[in-house]
C-alpha cells in the first residue's frame, strides 16, 4: 500500500481513472467471461440456467432481484459478486460514504477538497468494504437505509439545517459499491418507497433537508415467491425499477446435489478417520430430490439444499457415535444410520398431510432413496445367490451392535454377497466399508421384496430372513 498514491494530485499523475461501479462490474465480468472463469465462486448447478442471466444483467448494467425458495444460494451469489470489484479503490480520506476523489458528493469531502486541492489525502479501501447488506424486517426504517439527523451532533451545537448533522444510513455508506437487501418483500411498503430514488434517480433524500447525494450503487435483492411468504409484497414501482428478475432453482440432478454435498460437508474433527461410500452420499442426495417431488411435502415452502448438507452431517455424526462406542477407528456410515435423518429432515420440510405426524413420511422418503440407489448400483439377477443363501433358514442381523468383522465374515460365507460388495466398493476392502455395503445389499433386497425384515430392539437394528 505504501507505493500507492496518497493524495489526489498523486492519484491524477498515476493515470487512475474513475468509472461508475456498474462499468467496473461490467469490465471485470467481461474479463472473466473471456477467460472462461466462473462469474461467482462456490455456486453449483446454475451454469446453464441462472448464471447466463446474471451475466446478461451485469453486461447490461442492471440492478437485479433473485426470486426463489429458501436455500437456493441467492445470498451467496450476491456476496460473491464483490469479487468482480477492483481490489482497491481510492476515496477521500475520512469519507463516510466512499467519496470519489475526483467528484466528492458529501459536504465533508467537498470542503476538504476545496481547502486542500490536489494535496487532499486519500485512502484505499478493499473491495470487501464496498459491500453492504440488510436483512429486510418489518421494523427496518428509512433511517437504517438512507439516514437520519444525529441528535448528538445537534447537541454539540450544529444547526438542524447543517448537512453535517446527518448520520448516513447503509445505502449511502455503500456508495461506489454493491448493496443487497435480503427478503425484500418483508420490507414495509412505505420503506420500499424510499428506495425508488436510489434505483432510478440515483440519489437519496433525508427528511426535509435539501440534500441530494448522487450515489453510485448497484442494488441486488432476494425474495421468496410471494405466494409462499405472504408476509408482504414488493410494490409495483420498485419492482419496475429492477432491470432483471432472475429465477433461481434447486439442483436439477442428483449429481449436482452430490457436488454441493462434497463442497459443503466437512467431517468432524474427533480423532477418527471418516470415509463415506459414494452410495451413502447418493442416498442422502436422492432423499432431497425425492422430497422435492413428493405430494406430501409443501413444494411452495421448498426443500432447501441445506437439507442435503444437514442430513449428510447427521449421517456422519451418527456413524461416528456408533464407531466410538464400538472402539473402531474408521467411521463409515451404514444404512442403519439413516434412522438418524428423521431429526435433521423433519425440521427442514413442511408437510402437506393431516393424518400423519411426519415421521412416516420421512421414513418412506428415506426407504425410497435407498431403493433407488440400490437399483441403480446393482442388478437383482446378480444377487440370486444371496437370496438363495437365506432359503435354508439363515437369519442375518444388522444394526449398531453388529461389528464390521461380523459383516466381513458374512461375505466369506456367501460368495454372491462378496461379489455385490466388490461391485459397490471397488478396491476398498476395509471392514467398516464392507459392513456398509452389506447393509445396502440386504436392505435393497428387502425393499425389492426378496427378503423379509423384522425390526430388532437395537438402534437401526433389523433381522433379515427369507420370504
Short mmCIF file of C-alpha atoms in Angstrom, two decimals:
data_model
loop_
_atom_site.label_atom_id
_atom_site.label_comp_id
_atom_site.label_asym_id
_atom_site.label_seq_id
_atom_site.Cartn_x
_atom_site.Cartn_y
_atom_site.Cartn_z
CA UNK A 1 0.00 0.00 0.00
CA UNK A 2 2.92 2.36 0.61
CA UNK A 3 3.53 2.53 -3.16
CA UNK A 4 0.01 3.76 -3.90
CA UNK A 5 -0.80 7.45 -4.40
CA UNK A 6 -1.55 9.24 -1.13
CA UNK A 7 -3.06 12.49 -2.44
CA UNK A 8 -5.45 13.47 -5.18
CA UNK A 9 -2.58 15.02 -7.12
CA UNK A 10 -0.53 11.84 -6.99
CA UNK A 11 -3.60 9.87 -7.99
CA UNK A 12 -4.16 12.09 -11.00
CA UNK A 13 -0.48 11.79 -12.03
CA UNK A 14 -0.69 7.99 -11.79
CA UNK A 15 -3.27 7.95 -14.56
CA UNK A 16 -6.01 6.35 -12.44
CA UNK A 17 -9.47 6.91 -13.85
CA UNK A 18 -12.76 6.86 -12.00
CA UNK A 19 -15.56 4.75 -13.51
CA UNK A 20 -19.10 4.05 -12.28
CA UNK A 21 -19.42 0.88 -10.26
CA UNK A 22 -21.65 -0.73 -12.90
CA UNK A 23 -18.98 -0.12 -15.51
CA UNK A 24 -16.40 -1.58 -13.12
CA UNK A 25 -18.50 -4.73 -12.69
CA UNK A 26 -19.07 -4.96 -16.43
CA UNK A 27 -15.36 -4.64 -17.21
CA UNK A 28 -14.33 -7.34 -14.74
CA UNK A 29 -17.20 -9.61 -15.77
CA UNK A 30 -16.08 -9.35 -19.39
CA UNK A 31 -12.57 -10.39 -18.36
CA UNK A 32 -13.89 -13.46 -16.53
CA UNK A 33 -16.19 -14.48 -19.36
CA UNK A 34 -13.37 -14.19 -21.89
CA UNK A 35 -11.09 -16.28 -19.67
CA UNK A 36 -13.77 -18.94 -19.25
CA UNK A 37 -13.83 -18.42 -15.49
CA UNK A 38 -16.99 -18.71 -13.38
CA UNK A 39 -18.71 -15.44 -12.62
CA UNK A 40 -19.28 -16.39 -8.98
CA UNK A 41 -17.45 -18.88 -6.81
CA UNK A 42 -18.81 -21.94 -4.99
CA UNK A 43 -22.25 -21.86 -6.65
CA UNK A 44 -23.05 -25.11 -8.45
CA UNK A 45 -25.86 -26.16 -10.76
CA UNK A 46 -26.55 -22.73 -12.30
CA UNK A 47 -24.05 -22.86 -15.15
CA UNK A 48 -26.69 -23.22 -17.88
CA UNK A 49 -29.65 -21.51 -16.22
CA UNK A 50 -29.11 -18.72 -13.69
CA UNK A 51 -25.56 -17.59 -14.42
CA UNK A 52 -26.16 -16.71 -18.10
CA UNK A 53 -28.99 -14.44 -16.97
CA UNK A 54 -26.74 -12.89 -14.34
CA UNK A 55 -24.05 -12.30 -16.95
CA UNK A 56 -26.61 -10.54 -19.14
CA UNK A 57 -27.70 -8.34 -16.24
CA UNK A 58 -24.14 -7.30 -15.40
CA UNK A 59 -23.27 -6.62 -19.02
CA UNK A 60 -26.43 -4.53 -19.34
CA UNK A 61 -25.71 -2.65 -16.11
CA UNK A 62 -28.94 -3.70 -14.41
CA UNK A 63 -29.95 -3.88 -10.79
CA UNK A 64 -31.04 -7.45 -10.03
CA UNK A 65 -33.55 -9.26 -7.87
CA UNK A 66 -33.19 -13.02 -7.32
CA UNK A 67 -36.50 -14.77 -6.84
CA UNK A 68 -36.56 -18.27 -5.41
CA UNK A 69 -37.30 -20.51 -2.47
CA UNK A 70 -35.09 -20.81 0.56
CA UNK A 71 -31.70 -22.45 0.25
CA UNK A 72 -31.05 -21.64 -3.41
CA UNK A 73 -27.77 -19.73 -2.92
CA UNK A 74 -29.30 -16.31 -3.62
CA UNK A 75 -27.35 -14.53 -0.90
CA UNK A 76 -24.19 -16.47 -1.67
CA UNK A 77 -24.29 -15.34 -5.29
CA UNK A 78 -24.75 -11.71 -4.30
CA UNK A 79 -21.88 -11.81 -1.81
CA UNK A 80 -19.64 -13.49 -4.36
CA UNK A 81 -20.09 -10.57 -6.75
CA UNK A 82 -17.70 -8.49 -4.66
CA UNK A 83 -15.01 -10.49 -6.48
CA UNK A 84 -15.92 -8.51 -9.61
CA UNK A 85 -15.00 -5.22 -7.97
CA UNK A 86 -11.47 -3.84 -8.27
CA UNK A 87 -9.44 -4.99 -5.28
CA UNK A 88 -8.62 -1.46 -4.08
CA UNK A 89 -10.48 1.82 -4.56
CA UNK A 90 -9.29 5.35 -3.64
CA UNK A 91 -11.59 7.55 -1.56
CA UNK A 92 -11.26 10.93 0.08
CA UNK A 93 -9.59 10.28 3.43
CA UNK A 94 -12.09 10.08 6.27
CA UNK A 95 -15.12 9.93 3.98
CA UNK A 96 -18.11 8.08 5.42
CA UNK A 97 -19.61 7.37 2.01
CA UNK A 98 -16.54 6.44 -0.07
CA UNK A 99 -16.36 9.80 -1.82
CA UNK A 100 -14.75 9.78 -5.25
CA UNK A 101 -11.58 11.94 -5.04
CA UNK A 102 -12.41 13.44 -8.42
CA UNK A 103 -16.11 14.09 -7.70
CA UNK A 104 -16.90 14.14 -3.97
CA UNK A 105 -20.59 14.33 -3.02
CA UNK A 106 -20.66 14.69 0.78
CA UNK A 107 -20.30 18.09 2.42
CA UNK A 108 -17.29 16.94 4.42
CA UNK A 109 -15.38 15.66 1.38
CA UNK A 110 -16.27 18.66 -0.78
CA UNK A 111 -14.99 21.03 1.90
CA UNK A 112 -11.78 19.06 2.29
CA UNK A 113 -11.08 19.06 -1.45
CA UNK A 114 -11.93 22.76 -1.71
CA UNK A 115 -9.44 23.55 1.05
CA UNK A 116 -6.52 21.32 0.07
CA UNK A 117 -6.98 20.78 -3.68
CA UNK A 118 -4.53 18.25 -5.10
CA UNK A 119 -2.95 17.86 -1.68
CA UNK A 120 -6.14 16.33 -0.30
CA UNK A 121 -5.22 12.99 1.31
CA UNK A 122 -6.84 9.83 0.02
CA UNK A 123 -7.32 6.34 1.41
CA UNK A 124 -7.60 2.98 -0.31
CA UNK A 125 -10.48 0.70 0.65
CA UNK A 126 -10.62 -3.03 -0.10
CA UNK A 127 -13.49 -4.37 -2.17
CA UNK A 128 -14.86 -6.27 0.85
CA UNK A 129 -15.64 -2.90 2.44
CA UNK A 130 -17.64 -1.87 -0.60
CA UNK A 131 -20.40 -4.36 0.09
CA UNK A 132 -23.40 -3.64 2.30
CA UNK A 133 -26.23 -5.96 3.22
CA UNK A 134 -29.50 -5.64 5.11
CA UNK A 135 -32.00 -8.31 6.03
CA UNK A 136 -35.37 -6.72 5.46
CA UNK A 137 -37.55 -6.86 8.56
CA UNK A 138 -40.84 -5.10 9.30
CA UNK A 139 -39.08 -2.76 11.76
CA UNK A 140 -36.48 -1.59 9.23
CA UNK A 141 -36.66 2.19 8.95
CA UNK A 142 -35.68 4.85 6.45
CA UNK A 143 -33.03 5.91 8.94
CA UNK A 144 -31.44 2.46 8.70
CA UNK A 145 -31.28 2.53 4.92
CA UNK A 146 -30.94 6.20 3.99
CA UNK A 147 -30.01 8.21 7.06
CA UNK A 148 -31.26 10.43 9.88
CA UNK A 149 -30.41 13.53 11.86
CA UNK A 150 -27.82 12.71 14.52
CA UNK A 151 -29.05 14.20 17.82
CA UNK A 152 -25.54 14.05 19.28
CA UNK A 153 -24.23 16.32 16.53
CA UNK A 154 -27.13 18.70 17.17
CA UNK A 155 -26.32 18.68 20.88
CA UNK A 156 -22.76 19.62 20.01
CA UNK A 157 -24.02 22.93 18.66
CA UNK A 158 -24.71 22.32 14.96
CA UNK A 159 -27.88 23.64 13.36
CA UNK A 160 -30.52 21.28 12.06
CA UNK A 161 -30.06 22.84 8.64
CA UNK A 162 -26.38 21.86 8.65
CA UNK A 163 -25.70 18.86 6.44
CA UNK A 164 -23.02 17.75 8.88
CA UNK A 165 -25.73 16.83 11.39
CA UNK A 166 -26.74 13.89 9.20
CA UNK A 167 -25.91 10.30 10.04
CA UNK A 168 -25.78 8.33 6.82
CA UNK A 169 -27.60 5.01 6.51
CA UNK A 170 -26.44 1.76 4.95
CA UNK A 171 -27.13 2.72 1.33
CA UNK A 172 -25.04 5.94 1.27
CA UNK A 173 -22.27 4.18 3.19
CA UNK A 174 -22.12 1.64 0.36
CA UNK A 175 -21.60 4.37 -2.24
CA UNK A 176 -19.45 3.15 -5.14
CA UNK A 177 -20.21 -0.44 -4.19
CA UNK A 178 -22.83 -3.19 -4.01
CA UNK A 179 -25.80 -3.05 -1.67
CA UNK A 180 -28.01 -6.09 -1.05
CA UNK A 181 -31.43 -6.42 0.57
CA UNK A 182 -32.45 -9.92 1.58
CA UNK A 183 -36.14 -10.88 1.74
CA UNK A 184 -37.20 -7.61 0.12
CA UNK A 185 -40.99 -8.20 0.35
CA UNK A 186 -40.68 -8.19 4.15
CA UNK A 187 -39.72 -4.52 3.95
CA UNK A 188 -42.67 -2.25 4.80
CA UNK A 189 -44.18 -0.69 1.68
CA UNK A 190 -43.57 2.87 2.91
CA UNK A 191 -39.87 1.97 3.33
CA UNK A 192 -39.73 0.45 -0.15
CA UNK A 193 -40.81 3.84 -1.50
CA UNK A 194 -37.60 5.27 -0.09
CA UNK A 195 -35.60 3.06 -2.45
CA UNK A 196 -37.26 4.37 -5.60
CA UNK A 197 -34.87 7.29 -5.99
CA UNK A 198 -31.88 5.07 -5.27
CA UNK A 199 -32.75 2.81 -8.19
CA UNK A 200 -33.85 5.37 -10.75
CA UNK A 201 -32.61 8.89 -9.96
CA UNK A 202 -29.56 7.50 -8.12
CA UNK A 203 -29.87 9.85 -5.16
CA UNK A 204 -31.26 9.90 -1.64
CA UNK A 205 -33.28 12.48 0.27
CA UNK A 206 -33.06 12.69 4.04
CA UNK A 207 -36.02 14.12 5.96
CA UNK A 208 -36.75 17.72 5.00
CA UNK A 209 -33.18 18.60 4.15
CA UNK A 210 -32.34 19.80 0.70
CA UNK A 211 -29.68 17.14 0.49
CA UNK A 212 -29.10 15.38 -2.78
CA UNK A 213 -26.48 12.66 -2.81
CA UNK A 214 -25.91 11.31 -6.33
CA UNK A 215 -24.96 7.83 -5.20
CA UNK A 216 -23.20 5.27 -7.36
CA UNK A 217 -24.67 1.98 -6.10
CA UNK A 218 -25.63 -1.34 -7.66
CA UNK A 219 -28.63 -2.81 -5.87
CA UNK A 220 -29.24 -6.54 -5.54
CA UNK A 221 -32.17 -8.08 -3.73
CA UNK A 222 -33.52 -11.51 -2.92
CA UNK A 223 -37.07 -12.63 -2.31
CA UNK A 224 -39.08 -15.78 -1.85
CA UNK A 225 -42.09 -16.26 -4.10
CA UNK A 226 -44.86 -14.06 -2.84
CA UNK A 227 -47.41 -16.87 -2.93
CA UNK A 228 -45.40 -18.66 -0.24
CA UNK A 229 -44.22 -15.92 2.10
CA UNK A 230 -47.49 -13.97 2.40
CA UNK A 231 -45.60 -11.68 4.75
CA UNK A 232 -45.60 -8.74 2.39
CA UNK A 233 -45.27 -7.75 -1.20
CA UNK A 234 -42.98 -5.76 -3.39
CA UNK A 235 -44.59 -2.54 -4.55
CA UNK A 236 -45.01 -2.34 -8.30
CA UNK A 237 -42.97 0.86 -8.87
CA UNK A 238 -39.99 -0.68 -7.06
CA UNK A 239 -40.29 -3.95 -8.94
CA UNK A 240 -40.39 -1.99 -12.20
CA UNK A 241 -37.08 -0.30 -11.40
CA UNK A 242 -35.09 -3.54 -11.20
CA UNK A 243 -33.56 -4.25 -14.57
CA UNK A 244 -33.57 -8.04 -14.18
CA UNK A 245 -35.57 -10.55 -12.19
CA UNK A 246 -33.76 -13.89 -12.14
CA UNK A 247 -35.49 -17.07 -11.02
CA UNK A 248 -33.30 -19.47 -9.07
CA UNK A 249 -33.95 -23.18 -8.58
CA UNK A 250 -32.88 -26.24 -6.67
CA UNK A 251 -30.35 -28.72 -8.12
CA UNK A 252 -31.92 -30.43 -11.10
CA UNK A 253 -29.88 -33.64 -10.83
CA UNK A 254 -28.52 -35.88 -8.11
CA UNK A 255 -25.01 -35.31 -9.48
CA UNK A 256 -25.28 -31.58 -8.75
CA UNK A 257 -26.60 -32.29 -5.27
CA UNK A 258 -23.61 -34.57 -4.70
CA UNK A 259 -21.18 -31.91 -5.88
CA UNK A 260 -22.70 -29.42 -3.44
CA UNK A 261 -22.54 -32.00 -0.67
CA UNK A 262 -18.87 -32.65 -1.39
CA UNK A 263 -18.16 -28.91 -1.37
CA UNK A 264 -20.02 -28.06 1.83
CA UNK A 265 -19.65 -31.04 4.18
CA UNK A 266 -16.54 -31.49 6.25
CA UNK A 267 -16.03 -34.49 8.59
CA UNK A 268 -16.00 -33.77 12.33
CA UNK A 269 -12.58 -33.45 13.93
CA UNK A 270 -12.97 -36.10 16.63
CA UNK A 271 -9.75 -38.05 16.20
CA UNK A 272 -11.14 -40.69 13.87
CA UNK A 273 -10.99 -41.19 10.14
CA UNK A 274 -14.21 -40.80 8.17
CA UNK A 275 -14.92 -42.48 4.84
CA UNK A 276 -18.36 -42.08 3.31
CA UNK A 277 -19.10 -44.53 0.47
CA UNK A 278 -20.43 -42.95 -2.69
CA UNK A 279 -23.68 -44.88 -2.43
CA UNK A 280 -24.41 -43.43 1.03
CA UNK A 281 -23.93 -39.88 -0.25
CA UNK A 282 -26.18 -40.75 -3.17
CA UNK A 283 -28.90 -41.87 -0.77
CA UNK A 284 -28.72 -38.54 1.06
CA UNK A 285 -28.83 -36.55 -2.18
CA UNK A 286 -31.62 -38.70 -3.62
CA UNK A 287 -33.68 -38.16 -0.48
CA UNK A 288 -33.70 -34.41 -1.13
CA UNK A 289 -34.57 -34.91 -4.79
CA UNK A 290 -37.49 -37.19 -3.88
CA UNK A 291 -38.72 -34.76 -1.24
CA UNK A 292 -38.91 -32.02 -3.89
CA UNK A 293 -41.36 -34.11 -5.90
CA UNK A 294 -43.32 -35.64 -3.03
CA UNK A 295 -47.02 -34.75 -2.82
CA UNK A 296 -46.73 -34.95 0.98
CA UNK A 297 -44.15 -32.13 1.13
CA UNK A 298 -45.14 -28.48 0.73
CA UNK A 299 -43.40 -27.54 -2.51
CA UNK A 300 -44.17 -23.83 -2.16
CA UNK A 301 -42.10 -23.85 1.01
CA UNK A 302 -39.37 -25.72 -0.83
CA UNK A 303 -36.77 -28.29 0.17
CA UNK A 304 -33.56 -26.43 0.77
CA UNK A 305 -30.13 -27.69 -0.27
CA UNK A 306 -29.36 -27.23 3.41
CA UNK A 307 -31.38 -30.41 3.92
CA UNK A 308 -28.79 -32.37 1.95
CA UNK A 309 -25.91 -30.81 3.86
CA UNK A 310 -27.53 -31.27 7.27
CA UNK A 311 -28.52 -34.86 6.56
CA UNK A 312 -25.00 -35.71 5.42
CA UNK A 313 -23.58 -34.20 8.60
CA UNK A 314 -26.12 -36.05 10.75
CA UNK A 315 -25.38 -39.34 8.99
CA UNK A 316 -21.65 -38.99 9.67
CA UNK A 317 -22.32 -37.89 13.25
CA UNK A 318 -24.44 -40.97 13.97
CA UNK A 319 -21.86 -43.25 12.37
CA UNK A 320 -19.14 -41.56 14.41
CA UNK A 321 -21.04 -42.12 17.64
CA UNK A 322 -21.55 -45.77 16.74
CA UNK A 323 -17.89 -46.26 15.80
CA UNK A 324 -16.66 -44.60 19.01
CA UNK A 325 -18.81 -46.87 21.14
CA UNK A 326 -17.61 -49.91 19.21
CA UNK A 327 -13.98 -48.86 19.54
CA UNK A 328 -13.47 -48.61 15.77
CA UNK A 329 -11.03 -46.09 14.29
CA UNK A 330 -12.70 -45.81 10.89
CA UNK A 331 -16.13 -44.22 10.59
CA UNK A 332 -18.21 -45.48 7.66
CA UNK A 333 -21.95 -44.71 7.60
CA UNK A 334 -24.35 -47.60 7.07
CA UNK A 335 -27.98 -47.94 6.08
CA UNK A 336 -28.86 -48.47 9.75
CA UNK A 337 -27.51 -44.96 10.44
CA UNK A 338 -30.17 -43.47 8.18
CA UNK A 339 -32.72 -43.63 11.01
CA UNK A 340 -30.93 -40.59 12.47
CA UNK A 341 -32.03 -38.47 9.49
CA UNK A 342 -35.55 -38.19 10.91
CA UNK A 343 -34.39 -35.46 13.30
CA UNK A 344 -32.50 -33.42 10.69
CA UNK A 345 -35.17 -33.80 8.00
CA UNK A 346 -38.32 -33.07 9.98
CA UNK A 347 -37.28 -29.53 10.80
CA UNK A 348 -36.45 -28.59 7.21
CA UNK A 349 -39.55 -29.72 5.33
CA UNK A 350 -43.17 -28.67 5.70
CA UNK A 351 -45.62 -31.50 5.25
CA UNK A 352 -48.97 -31.34 3.44
CA UNK A 353 -50.63 -34.10 5.40
CA UNK A 354 -53.22 -34.12 8.18
CA UNK A 355 -53.24 -37.69 9.47
CA UNK A 356 -49.53 -38.28 9.86
CA UNK A 357 -47.05 -36.93 12.38
CA UNK A 358 -44.44 -36.60 9.67
CA UNK A 359 -42.27 -39.45 10.84
CA UNK A 360 -43.78 -41.92 8.41
CA UNK A 361 -43.43 -39.51 5.51
CA UNK A 362 -39.73 -39.04 6.22
CA UNK A 363 -39.23 -42.77 6.69
CA UNK A 364 -40.88 -43.55 3.36
CA UNK A 365 -38.70 -40.97 1.62
CA UNK A 366 -35.55 -42.50 3.12
CA UNK A 367 -36.57 -46.01 2.08
CA UNK A 368 -37.44 -44.81 -1.43
CA UNK A 369 -33.99 -43.22 -1.70
CA UNK A 370 -32.30 -46.44 -0.57
CA UNK A 371 -34.26 -48.49 -3.09
CA UNK A 372 -33.49 -46.11 -5.95
CA UNK A 373 -29.75 -46.13 -5.25
CA UNK A 374 -29.79 -49.92 -4.82
CA UNK A 375 -31.45 -50.40 -8.20
CA UNK A 376 -29.03 -48.02 -9.89
CA UNK A 377 -25.99 -49.73 -8.39
CA UNK A 378 -26.91 -53.42 -8.52
CA UNK A 379 -28.81 -55.86 -10.70
CA UNK A 380 -31.16 -58.29 -8.97
CA UNK A 381 -30.13 -61.02 -11.39
CA UNK A 382 -26.64 -60.91 -9.89
CA UNK A 383 -28.00 -61.31 -6.38
CA UNK A 384 -29.89 -64.59 -6.78
CA UNK A 385 -27.12 -66.37 -4.92
CA UNK A 386 -27.63 -64.07 -1.94
CA UNK A 387 -31.37 -64.75 -1.93
CA UNK A 388 -30.78 -68.50 -2.18
CA UNK A 389 -28.48 -68.36 0.85
CA UNK A 390 -31.45 -67.37 3.00
CA UNK A 391 -33.65 -70.25 1.84
CA UNK A 392 -32.18 -72.65 4.38
CA UNK A 393 -33.44 -70.53 7.28
CA UNK A 394 -30.47 -68.21 7.63
CA UNK A 395 -31.14 -65.03 9.60
CA UNK A 396 -28.80 -62.04 9.39
CA UNK A 397 -28.74 -59.29 11.97
CA UNK A 398 -27.89 -55.67 11.17
CA UNK A 399 -27.65 -52.56 13.31
CA UNK A 400 -25.40 -50.63 15.68
CA UNK A 401 -24.46 -53.70 17.68
CA UNK A 402 -23.15 -55.56 14.62
CA UNK A 403 -19.40 -55.21 14.21
CA UNK A 404 -17.62 -54.73 10.93
CA UNK A 405 -15.87 -58.05 11.45
CA UNK A 406 -19.24 -59.84 11.50
CA UNK A 407 -20.10 -58.35 8.13
CA UNK A 408 -16.77 -59.46 6.67
CA UNK A 409 -17.38 -62.97 7.96
CA UNK A 410 -20.81 -62.98 6.28
CA UNK A 411 -19.29 -62.16 2.89
CA UNK A 412 -16.93 -65.11 3.33
CA UNK A 413 -19.93 -67.39 3.88
CA UNK A 414 -21.96 -66.06 0.94
CA UNK A 415 -19.81 -65.65 -2.22
CA UNK A 416 -22.61 -63.87 -4.12
CA UNK A 417 -22.73 -61.26 -1.37
CA UNK A 418 -18.98 -60.75 -1.64
CA UNK A 419 -19.38 -60.10 -5.37
CA UNK A 420 -22.05 -57.48 -4.74
CA UNK A 421 -19.85 -55.78 -2.15
CA UNK A 422 -16.99 -55.67 -4.64
CA UNK A 423 -19.21 -54.01 -7.23
CA UNK A 424 -20.22 -51.39 -4.68
CA UNK A 425 -16.81 -50.67 -3.19
CA UNK A 426 -14.31 -51.40 -5.93
CA UNK A 427 -10.89 -51.90 -4.39
CA UNK A 428 -11.94 -50.84 -0.88
CA UNK A 429 -11.76 -53.88 1.41
CA UNK A 430 -11.77 -52.16 4.78
CA UNK A 431 -14.10 -53.97 7.21
CA UNK A 432 -16.14 -50.87 8.02
CA UNK A 433 -16.74 -50.22 4.32
CA UNK A 434 -17.70 -53.84 3.75
CA UNK A 435 -20.24 -53.61 6.56
CA UNK A 436 -21.82 -50.57 4.93
CA UNK A 437 -22.09 -52.30 1.56
CA UNK A 438 -23.56 -55.45 3.11
CA UNK A 439 -26.34 -53.45 4.77
CA UNK A 440 -27.21 -51.76 1.47
CA UNK A 441 -27.50 -55.14 -0.26
CA UNK A 442 -29.70 -56.60 2.47
CA UNK A 443 -31.95 -53.56 2.73
CA UNK A 444 -32.21 -53.29 -1.04
CA UNK A 445 -33.30 -56.93 -1.30
CA UNK A 446 -35.90 -56.33 1.39
CA UNK A 447 -37.28 -53.23 -0.34
CA UNK A 448 -37.33 -55.22 -3.59
CA UNK A 449 -39.49 -57.80 -1.80
CA UNK A 450 -36.87 -60.54 -1.99
CA UNK A 451 -36.20 -60.75 1.77
CA UNK A 452 -38.28 -60.19 4.87
CA UNK A 453 -37.19 -57.80 7.58
CA UNK A 454 -38.06 -57.69 11.25
CA UNK A 455 -37.20 -54.79 13.49
CA UNK A 456 -34.98 -55.51 16.48
CA UNK A 457 -34.50 -53.53 19.67
CA UNK A 458 -31.09 -52.19 18.71
CA UNK A 459 -30.97 -48.71 17.19
CA UNK A 460 -31.44 -49.20 13.46
CA UNK A 461 -31.46 -52.92 14.14
CA UNK A 462 -33.08 -55.43 11.83
CA UNK A 463 -33.31 -59.16 11.21
CA UNK A 464 -33.25 -60.22 7.55
CA UNK A 465 -34.67 -63.61 6.61
CA UNK A 466 -36.17 -65.49 3.69
CA UNK A 467 -39.67 -64.65 2.49
#
